[in-house]
């Protein structure tokens, strides 16, 4: 499981996107990441990518009563 760090890491724009879509990063989430970065610079809370990526996959992890 690769772990990505927001802090200053440059993603190769021709590499497959971190979201697992199989598209090149520049054709997929590059713009998305730029927006997140802009929000973060303005002081907004930005959710971690891993939260975005695993959205809706929390089934079967136990029931809260
Ligand atoms: Zn993507």
PDB file of C-alpha atoms and ligand atoms in Angstrom:
ATOM      1  CA  UNK A   1       0.000   0.000   0.000  1.00  0.00           C
ATOM      2  CA  UNK A   2       1.779   3.149  -1.140  1.00  0.00           C
ATOM      3  CA  UNK A   3       1.496   6.119   1.129  1.00  0.00           C
ATOM      4  CA  UNK A   4       1.501   9.559  -0.394  1.00  0.00           C
ATOM      5  CA  UNK A   5       2.566  12.666   1.413  1.00  0.00           C
ATOM      6  CA  UNK A   6       1.118  16.038   0.543  1.00  0.00           C
ATOM      7  CA  UNK A   7       4.123  17.914   1.815  1.00  0.00           C
ATOM      8  CA  UNK A   8       6.135  19.016  -1.160  1.00  0.00           C
ATOM      9  CA  UNK A   9       6.030  15.758  -3.051  1.00  0.00           C
ATOM     10  CA  UNK A  10       5.947  16.212  -6.777  1.00  0.00           C
ATOM     11  CA  UNK A  11       4.009  13.580  -8.623  1.00  0.00           C
ATOM     12  CA  UNK A  12       5.156  12.696 -12.102  1.00  0.00           C
ATOM     13  CA  UNK A  13       2.432  14.122 -14.305  1.00  0.00           C
ATOM     14  CA  UNK A  14       2.828  11.278 -16.766  1.00  0.00           C
ATOM     15  CA  UNK A  15       2.653   8.640 -14.076  1.00  0.00           C
ATOM     16  CA  UNK A  16      -0.595   6.810 -13.349  1.00  0.00           C
ATOM     17  CA  UNK A  17      -2.847   8.808 -11.066  1.00  0.00           C
ATOM     18  CA  UNK A  18      -2.820   8.040  -7.356  1.00  0.00           C
ATOM     19  CA  UNK A  19      -6.567   7.384  -7.430  1.00  0.00           C
ATOM     20  CA  UNK A  20      -6.124   4.134  -9.289  1.00  0.00           C
ATOM     21  CA  UNK A  21      -8.141   5.134 -12.350  1.00  0.00           C
ATOM     22  CA  UNK A  22      -5.327   4.059 -14.665  1.00  0.00           C
ATOM     23  CA  UNK A  23      -5.246   7.484 -16.309  1.00  0.00           C
ATOM     24  CA  UNK A  24      -2.187   9.670 -16.330  1.00  0.00           C
ATOM     25  CA  UNK A  25      -2.074  12.003 -13.401  1.00  0.00           C
ATOM     26  CA  UNK A  26      -2.109  15.081 -15.641  1.00  0.00           C
ATOM     27  CA  UNK A  27      -5.302  13.853 -17.279  1.00  0.00           C
ATOM     28  CA  UNK A  28      -6.980  12.900 -14.035  1.00  0.00           C
ATOM     29  CA  UNK A  29      -6.453  14.434 -10.616  1.00  0.00           C
ATOM     30  CA  UNK A  30      -3.793  17.034 -11.281  1.00  0.00           C
ATOM     31  CA  UNK A  31      -6.356  19.827 -11.384  1.00  0.00           C
ATOM     32  CA  UNK A  32      -8.081  18.357  -8.350  1.00  0.00           C
ATOM     33  CA  UNK A  33      -4.827  18.395  -6.406  1.00  0.00           C
ATOM     34  CA  UNK A  34      -4.135  21.957  -7.458  1.00  0.00           C
ATOM     35  CA  UNK A  35      -7.507  22.993  -6.067  1.00  0.00           C
ATOM     36  CA  UNK A  36      -6.845  21.178  -2.815  1.00  0.00           C
ATOM     37  CA  UNK A  37      -3.497  22.888  -2.539  1.00  0.00           C
ATOM     38  CA  UNK A  38      -5.113  26.273  -3.148  1.00  0.00           C
ATOM     39  CA  UNK A  39      -7.655  25.578  -0.422  1.00  0.00           C
ATOM     40  CA  UNK A  40      -4.959  24.441   1.974  1.00  0.00           C
ATOM     41  CA  UNK A  41      -2.999  27.624   1.342  1.00  0.00           C
ATOM     42  CA  UNK A  42      -6.076  29.631   2.241  1.00  0.00           C
ATOM     43  CA  UNK A  43      -6.299  27.789   5.520  1.00  0.00           C
ATOM     44  CA  UNK A  44      -9.203  25.495   4.728  1.00  0.00           C
ATOM     45  CA  UNK A  45      -9.258  21.974   6.043  1.00  0.00           C
ATOM     46  CA  UNK A  46      -8.336  19.578   3.276  1.00  0.00           C
ATOM     47  CA  UNK A  47      -9.205  15.909   3.680  1.00  0.00           C
ATOM     48  CA  UNK A  48      -6.450  13.411   3.189  1.00  0.00           C
ATOM     49  CA  UNK A  49      -6.364  11.700  -0.165  1.00  0.00           C
ATOM     50  CA  UNK A  50      -6.686   8.322   1.456  1.00  0.00           C
ATOM     51  CA  UNK A  51     -10.074   9.394   2.808  1.00  0.00           C
ATOM     52  CA  UNK A  52     -11.164  10.444  -0.647  1.00  0.00           C
ATOM     53  CA  UNK A  53      -9.852   7.315  -2.254  1.00  0.00           C
ATOM     54  CA  UNK A  54     -11.417   4.837   0.170  1.00  0.00           C
ATOM     55  CA  UNK A  55     -14.762   6.593   0.211  1.00  0.00           C
ATOM     56  CA  UNK A  56     -17.568   4.135   0.782  1.00  0.00           C
ATOM     57  CA  UNK A  57     -15.316   1.223   1.564  1.00  0.00           C
ATOM     58  CA  UNK A  58     -15.848   1.121   5.301  1.00  0.00           C
ATOM     59  CA  UNK A  59     -18.398  -1.679   5.173  1.00  0.00           C
ATOM     60  CA  UNK A  60     -17.756  -4.795   7.180  1.00  0.00           C
ATOM     61  CA  UNK A  61     -15.487  -3.144   9.693  1.00  0.00           C
ATOM     62  CA  UNK A  62     -17.782  -3.954  12.570  1.00  0.00           C
ATOM     63  CA  UNK A  63     -21.040  -2.523  13.790  1.00  0.00           C
ATOM     64  CA  UNK A  64     -21.470   0.179  16.359  1.00  0.00           C
ATOM     65  CA  UNK A  65     -24.103  -1.636  18.369  1.00  0.00           C
TER      66      UNK A  65
HETATM   67 ZN1  LIG B   1      -7.198  10.405 -10.440  1.00  0.00          ZN
END
